[in-house]
PDB file of C-alpha atoms in Angstrom:
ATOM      1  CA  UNK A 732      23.076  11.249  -2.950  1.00 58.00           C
ATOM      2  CA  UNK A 733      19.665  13.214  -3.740  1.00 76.00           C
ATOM      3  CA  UNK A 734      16.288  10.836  -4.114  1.00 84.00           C
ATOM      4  CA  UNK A 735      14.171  10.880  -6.480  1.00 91.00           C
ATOM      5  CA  UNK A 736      10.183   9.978  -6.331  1.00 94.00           C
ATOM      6  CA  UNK A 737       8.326   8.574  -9.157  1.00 96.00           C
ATOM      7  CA  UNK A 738       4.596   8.055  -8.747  1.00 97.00           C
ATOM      8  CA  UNK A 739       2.487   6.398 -11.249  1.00 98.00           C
ATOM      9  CA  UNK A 740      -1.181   5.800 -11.393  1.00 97.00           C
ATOM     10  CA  UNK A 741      -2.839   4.369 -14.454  1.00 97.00           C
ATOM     11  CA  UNK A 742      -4.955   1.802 -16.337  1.00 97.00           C
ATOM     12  CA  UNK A 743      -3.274  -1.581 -15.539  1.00 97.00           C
ATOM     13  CA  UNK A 744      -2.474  -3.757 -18.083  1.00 95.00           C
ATOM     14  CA  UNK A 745       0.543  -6.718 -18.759  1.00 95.00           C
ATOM     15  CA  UNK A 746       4.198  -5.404 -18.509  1.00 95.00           C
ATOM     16  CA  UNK A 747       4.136  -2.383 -16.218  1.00 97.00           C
ATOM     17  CA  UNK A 748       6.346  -2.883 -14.308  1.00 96.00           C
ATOM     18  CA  UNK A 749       9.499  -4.156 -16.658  1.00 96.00           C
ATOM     19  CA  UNK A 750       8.952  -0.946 -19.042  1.00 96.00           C
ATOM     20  CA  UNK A 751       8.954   0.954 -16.255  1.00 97.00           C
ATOM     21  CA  UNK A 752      12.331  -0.073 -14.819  1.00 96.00           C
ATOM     22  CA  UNK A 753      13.783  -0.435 -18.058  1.00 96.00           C
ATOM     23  CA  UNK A 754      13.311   3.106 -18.655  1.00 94.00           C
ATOM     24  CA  UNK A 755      14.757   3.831 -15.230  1.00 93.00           C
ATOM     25  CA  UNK A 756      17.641   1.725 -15.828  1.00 92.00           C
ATOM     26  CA  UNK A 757      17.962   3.808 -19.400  1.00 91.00           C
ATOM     27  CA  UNK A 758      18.108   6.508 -17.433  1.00 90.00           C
ATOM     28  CA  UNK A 759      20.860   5.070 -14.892  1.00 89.00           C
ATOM     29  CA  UNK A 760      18.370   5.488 -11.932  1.00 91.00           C
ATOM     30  CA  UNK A 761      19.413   2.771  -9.245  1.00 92.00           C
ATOM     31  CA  UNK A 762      15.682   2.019  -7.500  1.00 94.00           C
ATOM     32  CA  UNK A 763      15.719   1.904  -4.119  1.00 94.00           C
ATOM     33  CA  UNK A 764      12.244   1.083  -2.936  1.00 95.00           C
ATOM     34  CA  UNK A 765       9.412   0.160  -5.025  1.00 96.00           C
ATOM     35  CA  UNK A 766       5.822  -0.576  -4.400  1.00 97.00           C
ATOM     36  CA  UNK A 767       2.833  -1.248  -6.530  1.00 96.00           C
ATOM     37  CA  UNK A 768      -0.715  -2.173  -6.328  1.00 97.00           C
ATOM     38  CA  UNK A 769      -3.615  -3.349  -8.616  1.00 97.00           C
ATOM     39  CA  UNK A 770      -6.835  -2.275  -7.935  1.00 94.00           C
ATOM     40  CA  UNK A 771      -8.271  -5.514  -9.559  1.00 93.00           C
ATOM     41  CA  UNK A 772     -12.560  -3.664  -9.223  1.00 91.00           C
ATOM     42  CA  UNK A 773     -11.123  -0.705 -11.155  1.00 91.00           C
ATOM     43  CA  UNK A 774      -8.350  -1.896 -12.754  1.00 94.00           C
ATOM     44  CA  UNK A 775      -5.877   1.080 -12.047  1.00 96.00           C
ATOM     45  CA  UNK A 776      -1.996   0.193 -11.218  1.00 97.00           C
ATOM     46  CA  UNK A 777      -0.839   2.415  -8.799  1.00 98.00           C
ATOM     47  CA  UNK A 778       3.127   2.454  -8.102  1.00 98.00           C
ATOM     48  CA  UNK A 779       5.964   4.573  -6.221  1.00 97.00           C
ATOM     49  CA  UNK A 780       9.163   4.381  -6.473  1.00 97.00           C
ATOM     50  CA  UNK A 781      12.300   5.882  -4.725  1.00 95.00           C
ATOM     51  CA  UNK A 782      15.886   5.937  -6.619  1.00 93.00           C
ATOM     52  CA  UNK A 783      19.456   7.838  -5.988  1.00 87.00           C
ATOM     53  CA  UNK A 784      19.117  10.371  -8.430  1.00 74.00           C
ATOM     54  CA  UNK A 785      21.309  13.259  -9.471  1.00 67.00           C
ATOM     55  CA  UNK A 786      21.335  15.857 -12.638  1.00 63.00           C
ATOM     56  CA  UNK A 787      18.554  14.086 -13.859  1.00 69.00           C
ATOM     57  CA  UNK A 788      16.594  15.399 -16.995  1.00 80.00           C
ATOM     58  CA  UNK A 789      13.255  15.252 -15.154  1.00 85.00           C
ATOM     59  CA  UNK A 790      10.994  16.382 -17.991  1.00 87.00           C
ATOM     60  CA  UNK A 791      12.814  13.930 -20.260  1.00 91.00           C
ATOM     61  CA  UNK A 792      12.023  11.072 -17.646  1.00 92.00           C
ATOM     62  CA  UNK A 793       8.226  12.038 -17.525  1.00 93.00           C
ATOM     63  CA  UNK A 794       7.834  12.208 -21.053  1.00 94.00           C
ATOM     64  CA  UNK A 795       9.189   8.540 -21.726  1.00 95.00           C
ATOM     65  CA  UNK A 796       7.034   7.181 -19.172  1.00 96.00           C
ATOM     66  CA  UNK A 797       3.953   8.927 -20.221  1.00 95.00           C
ATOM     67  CA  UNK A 798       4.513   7.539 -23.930  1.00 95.00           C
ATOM     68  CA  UNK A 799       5.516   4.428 -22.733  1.00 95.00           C
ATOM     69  CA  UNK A 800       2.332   3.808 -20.569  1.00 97.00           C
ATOM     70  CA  UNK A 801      -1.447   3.446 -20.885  1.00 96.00           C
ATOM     71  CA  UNK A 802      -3.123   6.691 -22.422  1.00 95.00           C
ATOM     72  CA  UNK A 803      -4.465   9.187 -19.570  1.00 94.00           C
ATOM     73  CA  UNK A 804      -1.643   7.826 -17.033  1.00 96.00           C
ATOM     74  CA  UNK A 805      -0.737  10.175 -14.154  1.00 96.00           C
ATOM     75  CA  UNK A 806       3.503  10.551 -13.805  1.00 96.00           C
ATOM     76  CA  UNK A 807       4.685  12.636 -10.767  1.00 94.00           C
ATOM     77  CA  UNK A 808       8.834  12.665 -11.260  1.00 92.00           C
ATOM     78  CA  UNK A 809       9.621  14.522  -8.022  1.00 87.00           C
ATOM     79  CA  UNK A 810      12.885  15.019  -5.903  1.00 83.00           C
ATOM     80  CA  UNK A 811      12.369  14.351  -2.606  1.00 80.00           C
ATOM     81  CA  UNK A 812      11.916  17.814  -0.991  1.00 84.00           C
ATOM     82  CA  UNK A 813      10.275  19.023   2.274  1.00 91.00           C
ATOM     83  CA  UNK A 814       6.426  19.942   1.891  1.00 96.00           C
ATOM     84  CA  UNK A 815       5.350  23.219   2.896  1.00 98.00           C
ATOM     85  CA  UNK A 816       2.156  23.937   5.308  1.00 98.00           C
ATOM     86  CA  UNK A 817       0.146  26.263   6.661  1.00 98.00           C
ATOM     87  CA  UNK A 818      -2.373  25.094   9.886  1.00 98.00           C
ATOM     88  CA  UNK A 819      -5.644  26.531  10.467  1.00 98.00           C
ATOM     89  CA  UNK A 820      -7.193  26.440  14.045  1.00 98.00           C
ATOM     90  CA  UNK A 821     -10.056  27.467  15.864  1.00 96.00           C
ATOM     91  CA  UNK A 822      -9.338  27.109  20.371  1.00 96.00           C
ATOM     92  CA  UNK A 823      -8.082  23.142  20.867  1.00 95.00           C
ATOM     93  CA  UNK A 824      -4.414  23.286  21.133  1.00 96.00           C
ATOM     94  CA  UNK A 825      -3.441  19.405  21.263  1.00 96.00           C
ATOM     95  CA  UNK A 826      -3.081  18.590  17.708  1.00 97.00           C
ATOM     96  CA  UNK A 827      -1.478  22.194  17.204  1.00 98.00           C
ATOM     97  CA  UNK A 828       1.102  21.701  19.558  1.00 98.00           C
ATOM     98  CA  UNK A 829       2.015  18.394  18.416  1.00 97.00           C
ATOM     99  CA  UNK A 830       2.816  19.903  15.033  1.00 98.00           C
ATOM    100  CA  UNK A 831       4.780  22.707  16.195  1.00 98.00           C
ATOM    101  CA  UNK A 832       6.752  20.475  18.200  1.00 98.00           C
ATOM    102  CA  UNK A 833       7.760  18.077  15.196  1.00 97.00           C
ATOM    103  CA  UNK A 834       7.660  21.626  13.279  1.00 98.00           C
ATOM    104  CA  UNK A 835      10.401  22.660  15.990  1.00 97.00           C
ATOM    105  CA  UNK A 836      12.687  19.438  15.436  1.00 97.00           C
ATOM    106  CA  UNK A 837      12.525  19.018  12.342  1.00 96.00           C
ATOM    107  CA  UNK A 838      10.978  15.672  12.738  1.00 96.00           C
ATOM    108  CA  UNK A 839       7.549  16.537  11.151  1.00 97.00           C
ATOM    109  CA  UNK A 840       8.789  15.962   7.152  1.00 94.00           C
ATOM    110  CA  UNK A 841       7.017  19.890   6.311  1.00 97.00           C
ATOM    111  CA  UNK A 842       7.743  23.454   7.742  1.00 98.00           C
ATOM    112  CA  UNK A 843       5.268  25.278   8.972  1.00 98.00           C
ATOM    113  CA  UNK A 844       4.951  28.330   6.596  1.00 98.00           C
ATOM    114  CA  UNK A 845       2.334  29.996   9.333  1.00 98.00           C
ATOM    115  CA  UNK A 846      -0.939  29.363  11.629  1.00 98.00           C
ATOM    116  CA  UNK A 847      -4.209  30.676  10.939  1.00 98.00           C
ATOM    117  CA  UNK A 848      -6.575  31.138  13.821  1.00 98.00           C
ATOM    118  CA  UNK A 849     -10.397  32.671  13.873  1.00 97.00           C
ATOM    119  CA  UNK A 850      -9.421  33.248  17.924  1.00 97.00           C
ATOM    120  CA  UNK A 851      -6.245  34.663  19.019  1.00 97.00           C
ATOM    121  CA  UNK A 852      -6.426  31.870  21.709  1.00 97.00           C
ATOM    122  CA  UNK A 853      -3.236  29.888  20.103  1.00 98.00           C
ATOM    123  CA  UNK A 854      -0.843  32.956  18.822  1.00 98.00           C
ATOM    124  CA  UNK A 855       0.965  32.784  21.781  1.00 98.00           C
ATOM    125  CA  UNK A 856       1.954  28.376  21.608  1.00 97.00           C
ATOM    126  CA  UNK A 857       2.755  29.646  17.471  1.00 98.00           C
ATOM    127  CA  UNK A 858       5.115  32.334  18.117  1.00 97.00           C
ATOM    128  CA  UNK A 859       6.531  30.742  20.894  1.00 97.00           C
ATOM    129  CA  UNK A 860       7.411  27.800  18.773  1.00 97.00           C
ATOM    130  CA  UNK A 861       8.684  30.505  16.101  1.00 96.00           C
ATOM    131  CA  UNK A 862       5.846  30.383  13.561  1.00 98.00           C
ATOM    132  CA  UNK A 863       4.246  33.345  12.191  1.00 98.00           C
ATOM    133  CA  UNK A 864       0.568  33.741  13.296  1.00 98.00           C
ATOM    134  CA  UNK A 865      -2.519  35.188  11.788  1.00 98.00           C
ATOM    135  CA  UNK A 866      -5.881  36.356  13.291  1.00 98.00           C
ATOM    136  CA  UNK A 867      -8.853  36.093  10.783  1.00 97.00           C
ATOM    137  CA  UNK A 868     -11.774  36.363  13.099  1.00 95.00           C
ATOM    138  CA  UNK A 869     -15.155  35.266  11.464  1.00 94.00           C
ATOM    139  CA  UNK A 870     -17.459  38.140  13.601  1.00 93.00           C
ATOM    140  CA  UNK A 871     -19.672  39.856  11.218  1.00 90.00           C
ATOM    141  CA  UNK A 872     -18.588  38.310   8.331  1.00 92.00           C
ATOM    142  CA  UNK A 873     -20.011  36.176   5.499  1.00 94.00           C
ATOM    143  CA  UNK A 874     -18.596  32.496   5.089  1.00 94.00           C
ATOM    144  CA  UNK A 875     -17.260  34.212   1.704  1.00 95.00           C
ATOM    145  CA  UNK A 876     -15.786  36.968   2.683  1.00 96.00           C
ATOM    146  CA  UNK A 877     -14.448  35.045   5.628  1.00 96.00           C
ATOM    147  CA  UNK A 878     -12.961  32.794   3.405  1.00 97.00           C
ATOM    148  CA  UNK A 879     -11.084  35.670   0.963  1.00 97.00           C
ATOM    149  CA  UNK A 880      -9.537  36.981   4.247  1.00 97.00           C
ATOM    150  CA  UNK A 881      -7.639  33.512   5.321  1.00 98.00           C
ATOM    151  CA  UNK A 882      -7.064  32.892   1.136  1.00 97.00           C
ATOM    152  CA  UNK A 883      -5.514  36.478   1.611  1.00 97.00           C
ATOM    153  CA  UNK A 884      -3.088  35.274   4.288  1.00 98.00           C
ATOM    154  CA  UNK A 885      -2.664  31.464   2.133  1.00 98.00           C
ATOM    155  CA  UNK A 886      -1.368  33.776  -0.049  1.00 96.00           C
ATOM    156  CA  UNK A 887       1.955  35.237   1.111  1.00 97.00           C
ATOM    157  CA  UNK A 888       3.223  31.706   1.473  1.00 97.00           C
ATOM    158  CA  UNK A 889       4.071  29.076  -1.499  1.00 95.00           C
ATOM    159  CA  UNK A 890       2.064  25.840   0.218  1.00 97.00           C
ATOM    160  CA  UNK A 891       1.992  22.149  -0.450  1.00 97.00           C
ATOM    161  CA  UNK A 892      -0.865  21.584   2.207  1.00 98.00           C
ATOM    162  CA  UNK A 893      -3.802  23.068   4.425  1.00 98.00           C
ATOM    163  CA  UNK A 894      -3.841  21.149   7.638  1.00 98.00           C
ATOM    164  CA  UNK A 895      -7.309  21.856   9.918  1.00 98.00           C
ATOM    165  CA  UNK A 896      -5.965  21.200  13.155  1.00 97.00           C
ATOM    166  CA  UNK A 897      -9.454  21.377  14.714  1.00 94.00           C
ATOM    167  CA  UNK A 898     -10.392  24.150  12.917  1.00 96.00           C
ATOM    168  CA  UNK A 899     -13.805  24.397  13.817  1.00 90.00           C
ATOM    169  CA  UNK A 900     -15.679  25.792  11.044  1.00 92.00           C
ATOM    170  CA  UNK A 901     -17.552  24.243   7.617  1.00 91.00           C
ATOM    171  CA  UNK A 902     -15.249  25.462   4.242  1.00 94.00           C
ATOM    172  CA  UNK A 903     -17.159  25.862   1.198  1.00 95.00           C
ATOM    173  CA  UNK A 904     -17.020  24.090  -2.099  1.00 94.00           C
ATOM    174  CA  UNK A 905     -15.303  27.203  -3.683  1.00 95.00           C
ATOM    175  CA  UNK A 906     -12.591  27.139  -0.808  1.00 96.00           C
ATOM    176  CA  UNK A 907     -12.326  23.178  -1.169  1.00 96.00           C
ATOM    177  CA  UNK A 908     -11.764  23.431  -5.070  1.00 95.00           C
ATOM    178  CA  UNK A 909      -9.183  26.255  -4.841  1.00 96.00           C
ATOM    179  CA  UNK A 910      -7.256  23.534  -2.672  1.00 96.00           C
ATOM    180  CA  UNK A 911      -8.461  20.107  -4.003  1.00 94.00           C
ATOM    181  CA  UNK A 912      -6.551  17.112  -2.045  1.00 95.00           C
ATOM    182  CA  UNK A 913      -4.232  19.617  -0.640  1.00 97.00           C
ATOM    183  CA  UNK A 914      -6.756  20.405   2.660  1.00 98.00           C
ATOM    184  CA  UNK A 915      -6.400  17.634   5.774  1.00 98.00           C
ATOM    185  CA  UNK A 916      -8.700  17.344   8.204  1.00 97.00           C
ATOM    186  CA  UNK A 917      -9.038  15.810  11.821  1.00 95.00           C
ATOM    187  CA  UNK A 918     -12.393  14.363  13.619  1.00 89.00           C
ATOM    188  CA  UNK A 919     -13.061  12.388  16.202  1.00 85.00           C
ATOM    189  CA  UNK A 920     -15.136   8.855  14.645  1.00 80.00           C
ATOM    190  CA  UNK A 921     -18.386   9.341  16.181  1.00 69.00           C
ATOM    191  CA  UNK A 922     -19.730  10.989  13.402  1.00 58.00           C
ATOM    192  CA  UNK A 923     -22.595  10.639  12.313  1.00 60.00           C
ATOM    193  CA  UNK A 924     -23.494   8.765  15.715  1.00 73.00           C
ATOM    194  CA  UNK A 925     -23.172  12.293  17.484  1.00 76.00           C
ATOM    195  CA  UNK A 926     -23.241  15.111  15.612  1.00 71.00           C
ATOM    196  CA  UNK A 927     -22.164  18.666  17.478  1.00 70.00           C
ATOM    197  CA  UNK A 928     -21.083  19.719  20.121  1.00 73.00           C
ATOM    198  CA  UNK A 929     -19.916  17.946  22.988  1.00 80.00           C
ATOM    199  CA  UNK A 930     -19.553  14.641  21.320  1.00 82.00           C
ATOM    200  CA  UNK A 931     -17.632  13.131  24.322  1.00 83.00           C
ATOM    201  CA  UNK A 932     -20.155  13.655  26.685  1.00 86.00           C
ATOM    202  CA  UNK A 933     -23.018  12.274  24.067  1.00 86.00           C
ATOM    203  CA  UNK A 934     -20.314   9.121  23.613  1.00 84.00           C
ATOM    204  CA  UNK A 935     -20.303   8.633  27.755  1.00 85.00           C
ATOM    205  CA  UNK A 936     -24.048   9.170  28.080  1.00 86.00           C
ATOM    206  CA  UNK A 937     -24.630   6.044  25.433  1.00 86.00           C
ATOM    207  CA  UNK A 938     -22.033   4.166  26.940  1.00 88.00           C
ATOM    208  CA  UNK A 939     -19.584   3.697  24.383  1.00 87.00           C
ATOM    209  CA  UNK A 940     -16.928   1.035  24.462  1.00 88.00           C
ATOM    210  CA  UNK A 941     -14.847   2.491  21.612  1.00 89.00           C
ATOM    211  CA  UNK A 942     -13.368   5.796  20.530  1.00 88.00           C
ATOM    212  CA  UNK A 943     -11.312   6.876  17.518  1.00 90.00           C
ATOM    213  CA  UNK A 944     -10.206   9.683  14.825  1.00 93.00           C
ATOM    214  CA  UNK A 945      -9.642   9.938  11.246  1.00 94.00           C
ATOM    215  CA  UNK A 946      -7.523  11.978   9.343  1.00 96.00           C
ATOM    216  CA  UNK A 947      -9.166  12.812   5.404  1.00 96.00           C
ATOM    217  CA  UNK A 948      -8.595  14.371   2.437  1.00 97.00           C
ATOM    218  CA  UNK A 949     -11.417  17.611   3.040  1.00 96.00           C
ATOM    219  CA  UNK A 950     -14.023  17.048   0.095  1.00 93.00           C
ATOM    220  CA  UNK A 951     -17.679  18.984  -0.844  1.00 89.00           C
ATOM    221  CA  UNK A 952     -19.007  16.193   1.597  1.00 82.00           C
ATOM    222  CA  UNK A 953     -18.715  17.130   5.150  1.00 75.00           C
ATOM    223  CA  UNK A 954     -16.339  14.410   6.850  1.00 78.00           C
ATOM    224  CA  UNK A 955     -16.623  12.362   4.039  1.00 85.00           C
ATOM    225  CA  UNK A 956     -13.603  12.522   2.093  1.00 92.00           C
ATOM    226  CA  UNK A 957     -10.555   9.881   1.165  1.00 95.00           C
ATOM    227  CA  UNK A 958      -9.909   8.309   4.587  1.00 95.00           C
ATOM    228  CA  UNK A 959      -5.865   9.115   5.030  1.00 97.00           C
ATOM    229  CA  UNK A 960      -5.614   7.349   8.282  1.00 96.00           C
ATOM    230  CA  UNK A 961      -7.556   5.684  11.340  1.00 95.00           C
ATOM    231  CA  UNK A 962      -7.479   4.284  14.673  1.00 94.00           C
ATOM    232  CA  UNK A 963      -9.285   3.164  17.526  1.00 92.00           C
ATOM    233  CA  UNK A 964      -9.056   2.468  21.580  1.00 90.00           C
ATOM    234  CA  UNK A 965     -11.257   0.841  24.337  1.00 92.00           C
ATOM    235  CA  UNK A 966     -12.768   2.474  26.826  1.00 91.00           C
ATOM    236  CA  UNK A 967     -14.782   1.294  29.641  1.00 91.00           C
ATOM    237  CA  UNK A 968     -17.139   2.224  32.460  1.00 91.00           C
ATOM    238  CA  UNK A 969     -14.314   3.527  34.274  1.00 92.00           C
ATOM    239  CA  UNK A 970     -14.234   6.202  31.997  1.00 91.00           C
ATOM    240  CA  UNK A 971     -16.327   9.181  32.410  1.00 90.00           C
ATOM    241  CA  UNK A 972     -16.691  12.169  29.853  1.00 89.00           C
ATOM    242  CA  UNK A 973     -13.025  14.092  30.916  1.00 91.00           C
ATOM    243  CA  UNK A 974     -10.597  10.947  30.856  1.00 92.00           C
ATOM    244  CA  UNK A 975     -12.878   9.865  27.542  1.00 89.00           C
ATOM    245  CA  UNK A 976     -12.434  13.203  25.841  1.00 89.00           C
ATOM    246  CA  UNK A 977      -8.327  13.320  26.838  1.00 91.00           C
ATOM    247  CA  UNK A 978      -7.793   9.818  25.757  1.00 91.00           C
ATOM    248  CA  UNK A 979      -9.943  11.164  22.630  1.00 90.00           C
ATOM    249  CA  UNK A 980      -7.707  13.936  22.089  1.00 92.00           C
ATOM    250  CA  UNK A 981      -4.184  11.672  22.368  1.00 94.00           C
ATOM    251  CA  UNK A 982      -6.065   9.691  19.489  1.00 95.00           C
ATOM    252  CA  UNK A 983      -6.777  12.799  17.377  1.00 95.00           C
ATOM    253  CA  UNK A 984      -3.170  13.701  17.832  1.00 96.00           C
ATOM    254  CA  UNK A 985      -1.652  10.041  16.733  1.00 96.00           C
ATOM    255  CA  UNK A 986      -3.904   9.711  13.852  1.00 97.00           C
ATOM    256  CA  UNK A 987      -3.406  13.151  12.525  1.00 97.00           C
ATOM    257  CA  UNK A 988       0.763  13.089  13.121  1.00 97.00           C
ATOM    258  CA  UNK A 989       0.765   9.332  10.833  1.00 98.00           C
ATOM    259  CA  UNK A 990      -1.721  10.457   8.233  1.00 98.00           C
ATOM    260  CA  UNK A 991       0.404  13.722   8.123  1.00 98.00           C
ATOM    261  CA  UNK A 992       3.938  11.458   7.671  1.00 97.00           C
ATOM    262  CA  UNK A 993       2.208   9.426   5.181  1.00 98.00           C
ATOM    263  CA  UNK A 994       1.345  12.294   2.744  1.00 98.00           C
ATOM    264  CA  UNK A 995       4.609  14.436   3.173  1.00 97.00           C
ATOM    265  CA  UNK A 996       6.834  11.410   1.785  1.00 96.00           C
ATOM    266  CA  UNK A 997       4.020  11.125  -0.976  1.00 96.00           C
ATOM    267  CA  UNK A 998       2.613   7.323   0.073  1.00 97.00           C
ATOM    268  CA  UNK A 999      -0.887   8.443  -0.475  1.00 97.00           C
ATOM    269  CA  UNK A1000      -2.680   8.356  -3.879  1.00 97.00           C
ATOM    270  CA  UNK A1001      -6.380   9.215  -3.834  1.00 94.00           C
ATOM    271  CA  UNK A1002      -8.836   7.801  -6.130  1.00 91.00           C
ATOM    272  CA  UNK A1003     -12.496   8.510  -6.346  1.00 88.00           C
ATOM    273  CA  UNK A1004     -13.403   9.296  -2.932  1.00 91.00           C
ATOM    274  CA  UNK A1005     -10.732   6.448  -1.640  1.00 93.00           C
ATOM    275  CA  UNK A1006      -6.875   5.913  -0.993  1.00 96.00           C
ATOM    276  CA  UNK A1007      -4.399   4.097  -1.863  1.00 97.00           C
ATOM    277  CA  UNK A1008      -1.911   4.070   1.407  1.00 97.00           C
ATOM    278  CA  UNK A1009       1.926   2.782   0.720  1.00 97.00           C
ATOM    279  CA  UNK A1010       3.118   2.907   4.337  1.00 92.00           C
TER     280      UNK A1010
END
């Protein structure tokens, strides 16, 4: 049997929850799965729900729930359906390749609509893996007119998401509205600490004892937007700059593939510059 999302986020108040149901029961939805939260600061309910569904009247479904909650609530009544993505990249390859992989066997939860590269350096792991690539190169070009050429490619494809697999290269704020909470980005954590390049060397120069990555909604703010996902390891003195920056890279790669799972079966609600993360 088909499932069915619903995703709520609105002003809490007393009795959510039963007139929700109720009007899924009205509608002979069986639920499945159902989590909610209060954020008790803002006072926002947030809540998703999974049910069998089949011939459902969607729009009739959103409508009742809209009426029957707080004014200004946000109703998402979607079948659950594979997202759609397109990667950009710049020369790393190990976050990449872990997507085309999952890509490859179906285990990622999105097809890979196509690859975007400002170096030709990864066509050949993308078409091996039987995803179409494109070569935008930034040389001689404005950020702006940069940008129309890989909106030009965007384009041709019907997308859910923008992943940046360590696309190296600032977006503007034009770029970032066009695709507001659909772009996901990678880092290493030791921003702002060191800022640039080589940050793996910087890390071993200071000494440092831990290492991570995050995985964020891209916003206006350089590295600053809704934190998807996170982790860290321990490193010691053992460690020089190579085995830091591989063990930073298998990091990268495990952040990026959960935070990617997370918002492809629609567990991630962002509000303000933060999340709320049903995993």
């Amino acid at each position: 049997m088909d499932k069915l999302l619903v995703l709520i986020q609105c002003k809490d108040e007393v009795g959510l929850v039963a007139n929700i149901t109720r009007i899924l029961a009205r509608h002979q939805l069986n639920i499945i799965a159902m989590r909610e939260f209060v954020d008790e600061e803002e006072q926002r309910f947030f809540a998703r729900i999974s049910c069998n569904a089949s011939n459902r009247d969607l729009a009739q479904l959103s409508s009742e729930l809209r009426d029957t909650l707080p004014a200004n609530a946000l109703v998402s009544v979607v079948p659950k359906a594979q997202k759609r993505i397109a990667v950009l990249v710049t020369k790393e390859f190990h976050c990449l390749s872990d997507i085309l992989i999952r890509n490859y066997f179906k285990t990622l939860g999105a097809e890979v609509k196509c690859v975007i590269g400002n170096y030709e350096k990864l066509r050949e792991l993308s078409e091996k893996l039987d995803v179409p690539f494109h070569y935008v190169s930034h040389q001689d070009l404005s950020k702006s007119d940069f940008e129309k050429a890989i909106i030009s490619k965007l384009d041709q494809y019907e997308l859910d998401y923008i992943v940046l697999a360590k696309f190296m290269r600032i977006i503007s704020p034009k770029f970032v509205a066009k695709y507001k909470h659909k772009i996901i980005n990678i880092h290493h954590s030791f921003l702002p600490a060191f800022i640039g390049a080589s940050p793996y060397q910087q890390a071993f120069k200071r000494g440092v004892k831990i290492i991570g990555a995050t995985a964020h909604f891209v916003t206006d703010d350089l590295d600053e937007g809704p934190i998807i996902n996170q982790q860290t390891i321990h490193v010691n003195h053992t460690y020089d700059a190579k085995q830091m920056a591989i063990a930073g890279r298998e990091i990268e790669k495990s952040v990026l593939s959960k935070a990617l799972e997370l918002v492809f079966d629609d567990r991630v609600f962002v509000v303000g510059n933060k999340t709320v993360v049903f995993e």
